[in-house]
Structures are given as structure tokens and as C-alpha cells.
């Protein structure tokens, strides 16, 4: 199963990318948006890692650890998704508001 290591690697690279972009940004709204995107990719990294652990080892212990990682990954990705949608809406409000 080569797909899970690829998804793990892509998720991790995107997580690092968004974390670096947070440091490079000066706008607090942009930083919050990028942080929410990084949480989304951290959650997907943990999720795919949990699936990969069980597929690779297939023991009861790896099943337990994998289920914990899957649950944490879903929780983290869900929080990142919700925050991303919120800050995306805030960007739209900020962009359309008249400049004072």
C-alpha cells in the first residue's frame, strides 16, 4: 500500500508549508487562517498515519493505537476545517468592507 505513505508525506509537507507561511505573514487574520489550514493538514497527517500503522502491522496493539490516531486526526482536521471556513468568511468581509 504505497498510497498511505504518499498521503502522509504530502500532509506533512503541507503542514510544514503553512507553519512557515504563518511566520512570514504580518497580518493577524492571515496568520489565523494559515494556522487553521495547518491544523487541517496536521489532522490528515495523524489520520493517515493511524491507518498506515494498522495496515502495516495488523496486530491488536496497532489497531488500538491506530484507532486513537484516527480519532485524534479526525478531531484535529474537523477543528481546522471549521476554523478555515470561519476565517475564509472573515477574509471576504474584510475584503469587501470600505477602507477607512
PDB file of N, CA and C in Angstrom:
ATOM      1  N   UNK A   1       0.837  -1.178   0.000  1.00  0.00           N
ATOM      2  CA  UNK A   1       0.000   0.000   0.000  1.00  0.00           C
ATOM      3  C   UNK A   1       0.887   1.249   0.000  1.00  0.00           C
ATOM      4  N   UNK A   2       1.211   1.714  -1.161  1.00  0.00           N
ATOM      5  CA  UNK A   2       2.075   2.886  -1.290  1.00  0.00           C
ATOM      6  C   UNK A   2       1.291   4.192  -1.136  1.00  0.00           C
ATOM      7  N   UNK A   3      -0.028   4.134  -1.216  1.00  0.00           N
ATOM      8  CA  UNK A   3      -0.841   5.346  -1.177  1.00  0.00           C
ATOM      9  C   UNK A   3      -0.779   6.047   0.184  1.00  0.00           C
ATOM     10  N   UNK A   4      -0.793   5.282   1.279  1.00  0.00           N
ATOM     11  CA  UNK A   4      -0.788   5.901   2.605  1.00  0.00           C
ATOM     12  C   UNK A   4       0.521   6.628   2.918  1.00  0.00           C
ATOM     13  N   UNK A   5       1.687   6.050   2.618  1.00  0.00           N
ATOM     14  CA  UNK A   5       2.915   6.833   2.843  1.00  0.00           C
ATOM     15  C   UNK A   5       2.973   8.111   2.000  1.00  0.00           C
ATOM     16  N   UNK A   6       2.425   8.064   0.788  1.00  0.00           N
ATOM     17  CA  UNK A   6       2.396   9.269  -0.045  1.00  0.00           C
ATOM     18  C   UNK A   6       1.484  10.317   0.577  1.00  0.00           C
ATOM     19  N   UNK A   7       0.302   9.899   1.040  1.00  0.00           N
ATOM     20  CA  UNK A   7      -0.624  10.834   1.680  1.00  0.00           C
ATOM     21  C   UNK A   7      -0.046  11.396   2.979  1.00  0.00           C
ATOM     22  N   UNK A   8       0.662  10.555   3.722  1.00  0.00           N
ATOM     23  CA  UNK A   8       1.316  11.011   4.951  1.00  0.00           C
ATOM     24  C   UNK A   8       2.358  12.073   4.624  1.00  0.00           C
ATOM     25  N   UNK A   9       3.169  11.813   3.634  1.00  0.00           N
ATOM     26  CA  UNK A   9       4.226  12.749   3.250  1.00  0.00           C
ATOM     27  C   UNK A   9       3.647  14.068   2.731  1.00  0.00           C
ATOM     28  N   UNK A  10       2.634  14.001   1.885  1.00  0.00           N
ATOM     29  CA  UNK A  10       2.014  15.220   1.350  1.00  0.00           C
ATOM     30  C   UNK A  10       1.385  16.031   2.482  1.00  0.00           C
ATOM     31  N   UNK A  11       0.679  15.366   3.388  1.00  0.00           N
ATOM     32  CA  UNK A  11       0.062  16.071   4.513  1.00  0.00           C
ATOM     33  C   UNK A  11       1.114  16.740   5.388  1.00  0.00           C
ATOM     34  N   UNK A  12       2.202  16.044   5.655  1.00  0.00           N
ATOM     35  CA  UNK A  12       3.261  16.605   6.492  1.00  0.00           C
ATOM     36  C   UNK A  12       3.931  17.794   5.819  1.00  0.00           C
ATOM     37  N   UNK A  13       4.194  17.688   4.524  1.00  0.00           N
ATOM     38  CA  UNK A  13       4.827  18.791   3.793  1.00  0.00           C
ATOM     39  C   UNK A  13       3.911  20.016   3.781  1.00  0.00           C
ATOM     40  N   UNK A  14       2.613  19.819   3.562  1.00  0.00           N
ATOM     41  CA  UNK A  14       1.687  20.946   3.576  1.00  0.00           C
ATOM     42  C   UNK A  14       1.549  21.544   4.968  1.00  0.00           C
ATOM     43  N   UNK A  15       1.611  20.718   6.004  1.00  0.00           N
ATOM     44  CA  UNK A  15       1.594  21.226   7.380  1.00  0.00           C
ATOM     45  C   UNK A  15       2.793  22.135   7.622  1.00  0.00           C
ATOM     46  N   UNK A  16       3.973  21.687   7.243  1.00  0.00           N
ATOM     47  CA  UNK A  16       5.190  22.488   7.413  1.00  0.00           C
ATOM     48  C   UNK A  16       5.110  23.758   6.572  1.00  0.00           C
ATOM     49  N   UNK A  17       4.592  23.656   5.349  1.00  0.00           N
ATOM     50  CA  UNK A  17       4.456  24.820   4.473  1.00  0.00           C
ATOM     51  C   UNK A  17       3.601  25.903   5.126  1.00  0.00           C
ATOM     52  N   UNK A  18       2.435  25.519   5.657  1.00  0.00           N
ATOM     53  CA  UNK A  18       1.557  26.507   6.267  1.00  0.00           C
ATOM     54  C   UNK A  18       2.147  27.071   7.561  1.00  0.00           C
ATOM     55  N   UNK A  19       2.878  26.277   8.309  1.00  0.00           N
ATOM     56  CA  UNK A  19       3.528  26.787   9.515  1.00  0.00           C
ATOM     57  C   UNK A  19       4.608  27.819   9.159  1.00  0.00           C
ATOM     58  N   UNK A  20       5.345  27.597   8.100  1.00  0.00           N
ATOM     59  CA  UNK A  20       6.352  28.555   7.663  1.00  0.00           C
ATOM     60  C   UNK A  20       5.676  29.829   7.156  1.00  0.00           C
ATOM     61  N   UNK A  21       4.568  29.684   6.456  1.00  0.00           N
ATOM     62  CA  UNK A  21       3.856  30.853   5.939  1.00  0.00           C
ATOM     63  C   UNK A  21       3.293  31.708   7.078  1.00  0.00           C
ATOM     64  N   UNK A  22       2.961  31.105   8.216  1.00  0.00           N
ATOM     65  CA  UNK A  22       2.494  31.873   9.369  1.00  0.00           C
ATOM     66  C   UNK A  22       3.590  32.835   9.834  1.00  0.00           C
ATOM     67  N   UNK A  23       4.807  32.353   9.885  1.00  0.00           N
ATOM     68  CA  UNK A  23       5.932  33.171  10.343  1.00  0.00           C
ATOM     69  C   UNK A  23       6.201  34.311   9.357  1.00  0.00           C
ATOM     70  N   UNK A  24       5.989  34.074   8.087  1.00  0.00           N
ATOM     71  CA  UNK A  24       6.277  35.079   7.070  1.00  0.00           C
ATOM     72  C   UNK A  24       5.192  36.140   6.954  1.00  0.00           C
ATOM     73  N   UNK A  25       4.025  35.898   7.523  1.00  0.00           N
ATOM     74  CA  UNK A  25       2.914  36.834   7.414  1.00  0.00           C
ATOM     75  C   UNK A  25       2.898  37.796   8.600  1.00  0.00           C
ATOM     76  N   UNK A  26       2.466  39.030   8.344  1.00  0.00           N
ATOM     77  CA  UNK A  26       2.368  40.030   9.405  1.00  0.00           C
ATOM     78  C   UNK A  26       0.928  40.302   9.820  1.00  0.00           C
ATOM     79  N   UNK A  27      -0.018  39.956   8.981  1.00  0.00           N
ATOM     80  CA  UNK A  27      -1.428  40.215   9.254  1.00  0.00           C
ATOM     81  C   UNK A  27      -1.986  39.151  10.207  1.00  0.00           C
ATOM     82  N   UNK A  28      -2.582  39.555  11.332  1.00  0.00           N
ATOM     83  CA  UNK A  28      -3.117  38.566  12.282  1.00  0.00           C
ATOM     84  C   UNK A  28      -4.226  37.691  11.692  1.00  0.00           C
ATOM     85  N   UNK A  29      -5.067  38.267  10.827  1.00  0.00           N
ATOM     86  CA  UNK A  29      -6.129  37.481  10.205  1.00  0.00           C
ATOM     87  C   UNK A  29      -5.544  36.416   9.280  1.00  0.00           C
ATOM     88  N   UNK A  30      -4.536  36.785   8.537  1.00  0.00           N
ATOM     89  CA  UNK A  30      -3.860  35.819   7.664  1.00  0.00           C
ATOM     90  C   UNK A  30      -3.181  34.731   8.480  1.00  0.00           C
ATOM     91  N   UNK A  31      -2.572  35.111   9.583  1.00  0.00           N
ATOM     92  CA  UNK A  31      -1.915  34.127  10.437  1.00  0.00           C
ATOM     93  C   UNK A  31      -2.918  33.123  10.998  1.00  0.00           C
ATOM     94  N   UNK A  32      -4.084  33.601  11.426  1.00  0.00           N
ATOM     95  CA  UNK A  32      -5.113  32.691  11.945  1.00  0.00           C
ATOM     96  C   UNK A  32      -5.627  31.760  10.855  1.00  0.00           C
ATOM     97  N   UNK A  33      -5.813  32.294   9.663  1.00  0.00           N
ATOM     98  CA  UNK A  33      -6.275  31.461   8.548  1.00  0.00           C
ATOM     99  C   UNK A  33      -5.247  30.390   8.213  1.00  0.00           C
ATOM    100  N   UNK A  34      -3.992  30.783   8.130  1.00  0.00           N
ATOM    101  CA  UNK A  34      -2.948  29.811   7.810  1.00  0.00           C
ATOM    102  C   UNK A  34      -2.790  28.785   8.921  1.00  0.00           C
ATOM    103  N   UNK A  35      -2.967  29.193  10.176  1.00  0.00           N
ATOM    104  CA  UNK A  35      -2.902  28.250  11.293  1.00  0.00           C
ATOM    105  C   UNK A  35      -4.033  27.234  11.208  1.00  0.00           C
ATOM    106  N   UNK A  36      -5.213  27.683  10.799  1.00  0.00           N
ATOM    107  CA  UNK A  36      -6.328  26.742  10.660  1.00  0.00           C
ATOM    108  C   UNK A  36      -6.066  25.752   9.526  1.00  0.00           C
ATOM    109  N   UNK A  37      -5.456  26.211   8.450  1.00  0.00           N
ATOM    110  CA  UNK A  37      -5.103  25.295   7.358  1.00  0.00           C
ATOM    111  C   UNK A  37      -4.047  24.294   7.820  1.00  0.00           C
ATOM    112  N   UNK A  38      -3.094  24.751   8.625  1.00  0.00           N
ATOM    113  CA  UNK A  38      -2.060  23.830   9.107  1.00  0.00           C
ATOM    114  C   UNK A  38      -2.672  22.789  10.042  1.00  0.00           C
ATOM    115  N   UNK A  39      -3.665  23.180  10.850  1.00  0.00           N
ATOM    116  CA  UNK A  39      -4.351  22.205  11.709  1.00  0.00           C
ATOM    117  C   UNK A  39      -5.073  21.154  10.877  1.00  0.00           C
ATOM    118  N   UNK A  40      -5.649  21.576   9.775  1.00  0.00           N
ATOM    119  CA  UNK A  40      -6.330  20.637   8.884  1.00  0.00           C
ATOM    120  C   UNK A  40      -5.358  19.590   8.356  1.00  0.00           C
ATOM    121  N   UNK A  41      -4.197  20.032   7.924  1.00  0.00           N
ATOM    122  CA  UNK A  41      -3.219  19.086   7.384  1.00  0.00           C
ATOM    123  C   UNK A  41      -2.529  18.267   8.467  1.00  0.00           C
ATOM    124  N   UNK A  42      -2.390  18.820   9.672  1.00  0.00           N
ATOM    125  CA  UNK A  42      -1.877  18.020  10.779  1.00  0.00           C
ATOM    126  C   UNK A  42      -2.857  16.893  11.103  1.00  0.00           C
ATOM    127  N   UNK A  43      -4.144  17.207  11.100  1.00  0.00           N
ATOM    128  CA  UNK A  43      -5.164  16.181  11.338  1.00  0.00           C
ATOM    129  C   UNK A  43      -5.146  15.101  10.270  1.00  0.00           C
ATOM    130  N   UNK A  44      -4.988  15.501   9.015  1.00  0.00           N
ATOM    131  CA  UNK A  44      -4.929  14.487   7.955  1.00  0.00           C
ATOM    132  C   UNK A  44      -3.663  13.647   8.074  1.00  0.00           C
ATOM    133  N   UNK A  45      -2.552  14.262   8.489  1.00  0.00           N
ATOM    134  CA  UNK A  45      -1.316  13.510   8.711  1.00  0.00           C
ATOM    135  C   UNK A  45      -1.514  12.445   9.786  1.00  0.00           C
ATOM    136  N   UNK A  46      -2.101  12.836  10.920  1.00  0.00           N
ATOM    137  CA  UNK A  46      -2.322  11.894  12.019  1.00  0.00           C
ATOM    138  C   UNK A  46      -3.303  10.805  11.597  1.00  0.00           C
ATOM    139  N   UNK A  47      -4.354  11.182  10.873  1.00  0.00           N
ATOM    140  CA  UNK A  47      -5.357  10.227  10.396  1.00  0.00           C
ATOM    141  C   UNK A  47      -4.728   9.162   9.491  1.00  0.00           C
ATOM    142  N   UNK A  48      -4.003   9.604   8.477  1.00  0.00           N
ATOM    143  CA  UNK A  48      -3.383   8.651   7.547  1.00  0.00           C
ATOM    144  C   UNK A  48      -2.285   7.832   8.220  1.00  0.00           C
ATOM    145  N   UNK A  49      -1.598   8.418   9.183  1.00  0.00           N
ATOM    146  CA  UNK A  49      -0.591   7.667   9.920  1.00  0.00           C
ATOM    147  C   UNK A  49      -1.240   6.542  10.721  1.00  0.00           C
ATOM    148  N   UNK A  50      -2.388   6.817  11.343  1.00  0.00           N
ATOM    149  CA  UNK A  50      -3.103   5.786  12.092  1.00  0.00           C
ATOM    150  C   UNK A  50      -3.563   4.648  11.205  1.00  0.00           C
ATOM    151  N   UNK A  51      -4.072   4.988  10.031  1.00  0.00           N
ATOM    152  CA  UNK A  51      -4.484   3.934   9.089  1.00  0.00           C
ATOM    153  C   UNK A  51      -3.273   3.121   8.641  1.00  0.00           C
ATOM    154  N   UNK A  52      -2.190   3.802   8.335  1.00  0.00           N
ATOM    155  CA  UNK A  52      -0.990   3.110   7.875  1.00  0.00           C
ATOM    156  C   UNK A  52      -0.428   2.180   8.944  1.00  0.00           C
ATOM    157  N   UNK A  53      -0.475   2.574  10.208  1.00  0.00           N
ATOM    158  CA  UNK A  53       0.042   1.728  11.282  1.00  0.00           C
ATOM    159  C   UNK A  53      -0.692   0.388  11.322  1.00  0.00           C
ATOM    160  N   UNK A  54      -2.008   0.439  11.223  1.00  0.00           N
ATOM    161  CA  UNK A  54      -2.748  -0.820  11.287  1.00  0.00           C
ATOM    162  C   UNK A  54      -2.527  -1.659  10.038  1.00  0.00           C
ATOM    163  N   UNK A  55      -2.524  -1.030   8.867  1.00  0.00           N
ATOM    164  CA  UNK A  55      -2.335  -1.778   7.623  1.00  0.00           C
ATOM    165  C   UNK A  55      -0.962  -2.434   7.592  1.00  0.00           C
ATOM    166  N   UNK A  56       0.043  -1.753   8.127  1.00  0.00           N
ATOM    167  CA  UNK A  56       1.405  -2.271   8.070  1.00  0.00           C
ATOM    168  C   UNK A  56       1.636  -3.391   9.081  1.00  0.00           C
ATOM    169  N   UNK A  57       1.180  -3.229  10.327  1.00  0.00           N
ATOM    170  CA  UNK A  57       1.485  -4.204  11.377  1.00  0.00           C
ATOM    171  C   UNK A  57       0.385  -5.240  11.589  1.00  0.00           C
ATOM    172  N   UNK A  58      -0.874  -4.859  11.557  1.00  0.00           N
ATOM    173  CA  UNK A  58      -2.029  -5.727  11.714  1.00  0.00           C
ATOM    174  C   UNK A  58      -1.991  -6.560  13.004  1.00  0.00           C
ATOM    175  N   UNK A  59      -1.759  -5.881  14.112  1.00  0.00           N
ATOM    176  CA  UNK A  59      -1.849  -6.521  15.422  1.00  0.00           C
ATOM    177  C   UNK A  59      -2.911  -5.794  16.232  1.00  0.00           C
ATOM    178  N   UNK A  60      -3.279  -6.381  17.373  1.00  0.00           N
ATOM    179  CA  UNK A  60      -4.295  -5.748  18.213  1.00  0.00           C
ATOM    180  C   UNK A  60      -3.799  -4.424  18.782  1.00  0.00           C
ATOM    181  N   UNK A  61      -2.529  -4.391  19.166  1.00  0.00           N
ATOM    182  CA  UNK A  61      -1.963  -3.148  19.694  1.00  0.00           C
ATOM    183  C   UNK A  61      -1.942  -2.057  18.632  1.00  0.00           C
ATOM    184  N   UNK A  62      -1.530  -2.398  17.416  1.00  0.00           N
ATOM    185  CA  UNK A  62      -1.509  -1.384  16.352  1.00  0.00           C
ATOM    186  C   UNK A  62      -2.925  -0.962  15.975  1.00  0.00           C
ATOM    187  N   UNK A  63      -3.901  -1.863  16.134  1.00  0.00           N
ATOM    188  CA  UNK A  63      -5.294  -1.488  15.900  1.00  0.00           C
ATOM    189  C   UNK A  63      -5.733  -0.449  16.922  1.00  0.00           C
ATOM    190  N   UNK A  64      -5.410  -0.675  18.195  1.00  0.00           N
ATOM    191  CA  UNK A  64      -5.773   0.278  19.247  1.00  0.00           C
ATOM    192  C   UNK A  64      -5.096   1.629  19.026  1.00  0.00           C
ATOM    193  N   UNK A  65      -3.797   1.603  18.789  1.00  0.00           N
ATOM    194  CA  UNK A  65      -3.057   2.842  18.552  1.00  0.00           C
ATOM    195  C   UNK A  65      -3.567   3.533  17.287  1.00  0.00           C
ATOM    196  N   UNK A  66      -3.824   2.755  16.256  1.00  0.00           N
ATOM    197  CA  UNK A  66      -4.347   3.316  15.010  1.00  0.00           C
ATOM    198  C   UNK A  66      -5.705   3.969  15.198  1.00  0.00           C
ATOM    199  N   UNK A  67      -6.588   3.334  15.981  1.00  0.00           N
ATOM    200  CA  UNK A  67      -7.900   3.928  16.236  1.00  0.00           C
ATOM    201  C   UNK A  67      -7.791   5.229  17.021  1.00  0.00           C
ATOM    202  N   UNK A  68      -6.867   5.276  17.973  1.00  0.00           N
ATOM    203  CA  UNK A  68      -6.648   6.521  18.723  1.00  0.00           C
ATOM    204  C   UNK A  68      -6.136   7.609  17.782  1.00  0.00           C
ATOM    205  N   UNK A  69      -5.181   7.268  16.921  1.00  0.00           N
ATOM    206  CA  UNK A  69      -4.653   8.251  15.971  1.00  0.00           C
ATOM    207  C   UNK A  69      -5.719   8.693  14.985  1.00  0.00           C
ATOM    208  N   UNK A  70      -6.540   7.769  14.521  1.00  0.00           N
ATOM    209  CA  UNK A  70      -7.607   8.114  13.585  1.00  0.00           C
ATOM    210  C   UNK A  70      -8.597   9.072  14.247  1.00  0.00           C
ATOM    211  N   UNK A  71      -8.976   8.784  15.490  1.00  0.00           N
ATOM    212  CA  UNK A  71      -9.919   9.661  16.201  1.00  0.00           C
ATOM    213  C   UNK A  71      -9.310  11.046  16.418  1.00  0.00           C
ATOM    214  N   UNK A  72      -8.050  11.105  16.845  1.00  0.00           N
ATOM    215  CA  UNK A  72      -7.398  12.396  17.039  1.00  0.00           C
ATOM    216  C   UNK A  72      -7.228  13.154  15.722  1.00  0.00           C
ATOM    217  N   UNK A  73      -6.917  12.428  14.672  1.00  0.00           N
ATOM    218  CA  UNK A  73      -6.763  13.058  13.357  1.00  0.00           C
ATOM    219  C   UNK A  73      -8.067  13.635  12.849  1.00  0.00           C
ATOM    220  N   UNK A  74      -9.158  12.892  13.021  1.00  0.00           N
ATOM    221  CA  UNK A  74     -10.470  13.402  12.598  1.00  0.00           C
ATOM    222  C   UNK A  74     -10.841  14.634  13.410  1.00  0.00           C
ATOM    223  N   UNK A  75     -10.610  14.582  14.716  1.00  0.00           N
ATOM    224  CA  UNK A  75     -10.921  15.713  15.584  1.00  0.00           C
ATOM    225  C   UNK A  75     -10.121  16.953  15.177  1.00  0.00           C
ATOM    226  N   UNK A  76      -8.825  16.795  14.969  1.00  0.00           N
ATOM    227  CA  UNK A  76      -7.961  17.918  14.602  1.00  0.00           C
ATOM    228  C   UNK A  76      -8.324  18.463  13.224  1.00  0.00           C
ATOM    229  N   UNK A  77      -8.568  17.583  12.267  1.00  0.00           N
ATOM    230  CA  UNK A  77      -8.921  18.029  10.921  1.00  0.00           C
ATOM    231  C   UNK A  77     -10.272  18.744  10.922  1.00  0.00           C
ATOM    232  N   UNK A  78     -11.199  18.254  11.723  1.00  0.00           N
ATOM    233  CA  UNK A  78     -12.516  18.897  11.811  1.00  0.00           C
ATOM    234  C   UNK A  78     -12.394  20.304  12.399  1.00  0.00           C
ATOM    235  N   UNK A  79     -11.600  20.452  13.454  1.00  0.00           N
ATOM    236  CA  UNK A  79     -11.386  21.786  14.022  1.00  0.00           C
ATOM    237  C   UNK A  79     -10.707  22.718  13.012  1.00  0.00           C
ATOM    238  N   UNK A  80      -9.737  22.208  12.307  1.00  0.00           N
ATOM    239  CA  UNK A  80      -9.054  23.012  11.290  1.00  0.00           C
ATOM    240  C   UNK A  80      -9.977  23.400  10.158  1.00  0.00           C
ATOM    241  N   UNK A  81     -10.850  22.480   9.740  1.00  0.00           N
ATOM    242  CA  UNK A  81     -11.800  22.746   8.654  1.00  0.00           C
ATOM    243  C   UNK A  81     -12.777  23.846   9.069  1.00  0.00           C
ATOM    244  N   UNK A  82     -13.326  23.720  10.288  1.00  0.00           N
ATOM    245  CA  UNK A  82     -14.286  24.724  10.769  1.00  0.00           C
ATOM    246  C   UNK A  82     -13.622  26.098  10.896  1.00  0.00           C
ATOM    247  N   UNK A  83     -12.435  26.143  11.471  1.00  0.00           N
ATOM    248  CA  UNK A  83     -11.732  27.419  11.622  1.00  0.00           C
ATOM    249  C   UNK A  83     -11.357  28.003  10.268  1.00  0.00           C
ATOM    250  N   UNK A  84     -10.975  27.152   9.334  1.00  0.00           N
ATOM    251  CA  UNK A  84     -10.628  27.613   7.998  1.00  0.00           C
ATOM    252  C   UNK A  84     -11.829  28.255   7.318  1.00  0.00           C
ATOM    253  N   UNK A  85     -12.978  27.637   7.426  1.00  0.00           N
ATOM    254  CA  UNK A  85     -14.199  28.205   6.843  1.00  0.00           C
ATOM    255  C   UNK A  85     -14.555  29.525   7.514  1.00  0.00           C
ATOM    256  N   UNK A  86     -14.382  29.610   8.825  1.00  0.00           N
ATOM    257  CA  UNK A  86     -14.674  30.843   9.552  1.00  0.00           C
ATOM    258  C   UNK A  86     -13.764  31.978   9.088  1.00  0.00           C
ATOM    259  N   UNK A  87     -12.474  31.733   9.041  1.00  0.00           N
ATOM    260  CA  UNK A  87     -11.543  32.792   8.661  1.00  0.00           C
ATOM    261  C   UNK A  87     -11.616  33.112   7.179  1.00  0.00           C
ATOM    262  N   UNK A  88     -12.044  32.170   6.369  1.00  0.00           N
ATOM    263  CA  UNK A  88     -12.260  32.454   4.962  1.00  0.00           C
ATOM    264  C   UNK A  88     -13.421  33.444   4.813  1.00  0.00           C
ATOM    265  N   UNK A  89     -14.472  33.263   5.610  1.00  0.00           N
ATOM    266  CA  UNK A  89     -15.590  34.204   5.603  1.00  0.00           C
ATOM    267  C   UNK A  89     -15.139  35.573   6.125  1.00  0.00           C
ATOM    268  N   UNK A  90     -14.272  35.585   7.126  1.00  0.00           N
ATOM    269  CA  UNK A  90     -13.748  36.855   7.644  1.00  0.00           C
ATOM    270  C   UNK A  90     -12.919  37.576   6.589  1.00  0.00           C
ATOM    271  N   UNK A  91     -12.163  36.826   5.777  1.00  0.00           N
ATOM    272  CA  UNK A  91     -11.419  37.430   4.683  1.00  0.00           C
ATOM    273  C   UNK A  91     -12.357  38.112   3.705  1.00  0.00           C
ATOM    274  N   UNK A  92     -13.462  37.445   3.390  1.00  0.00           N
ATOM    275  CA  UNK A  92     -14.435  38.026   2.455  1.00  0.00           C
ATOM    276  C   UNK A  92     -15.017  39.321   3.021  1.00  0.00           C
ATOM    277  N   UNK A  93     -15.344  39.332   4.308  1.00  0.00           N
ATOM    278  CA  UNK A  93     -15.861  40.550   4.938  1.00  0.00           C
ATOM    279  C   UNK A  93     -14.819  41.660   4.928  1.00  0.00           C
ATOM    280  N   UNK A  94     -13.586  41.301   5.217  1.00  0.00           N
ATOM    281  CA  UNK A  94     -12.506  42.273   5.288  1.00  0.00           C
ATOM    282  C   UNK A  94     -12.223  42.858   3.896  1.00  0.00           C
ATOM    283  N   UNK A  95     -12.300  42.026   2.872  1.00  0.00           N
ATOM    284  CA  UNK A  95     -12.020  42.450   1.520  1.00  0.00           C
ATOM    285  C   UNK A  95     -13.112  43.374   0.964  1.00  0.00           C
ATOM    286  N   UNK A  96     -14.367  43.091   1.330  1.00  0.00           N
ATOM    287  CA  UNK A  96     -15.472  43.867   0.784  1.00  0.00           C
ATOM    288  C   UNK A  96     -15.798  45.108   1.598  1.00  0.00           C
ATOM    289  N   UNK A  97     -15.257  45.232   2.802  1.00  0.00           N
ATOM    290  CA  UNK A  97     -15.541  46.407   3.633  1.00  0.00           C
ATOM    291  C   UNK A  97     -14.816  47.631   3.063  1.00  0.00           C
ATOM    292  N   UNK A  98     -15.454  48.791   3.166  1.00  0.00           N
ATOM    293  CA  UNK A  98     -14.790  50.013   2.664  1.00  0.00           C
ATOM    294  C   UNK A  98     -13.581  50.366   3.516  1.00  0.00           C
ATOM    295  N   UNK A  99     -12.555  50.817   2.868  1.00  0.00           N
ATOM    296  CA  UNK A  99     -11.325  51.183   3.558  1.00  0.00           C
ATOM    297  C   UNK A  99     -11.522  52.540   4.246  1.00  0.00           C
ATOM    298  N   UNK A 100     -11.119  52.642   5.500  1.00  0.00           N
ATOM    299  CA  UNK A 100     -11.255  53.918   6.200  1.00  0.00           C
ATOM    300  C   UNK A 100      -9.923  54.545   6.477  1.00  0.00           C
TER     301      UNK A 100
END
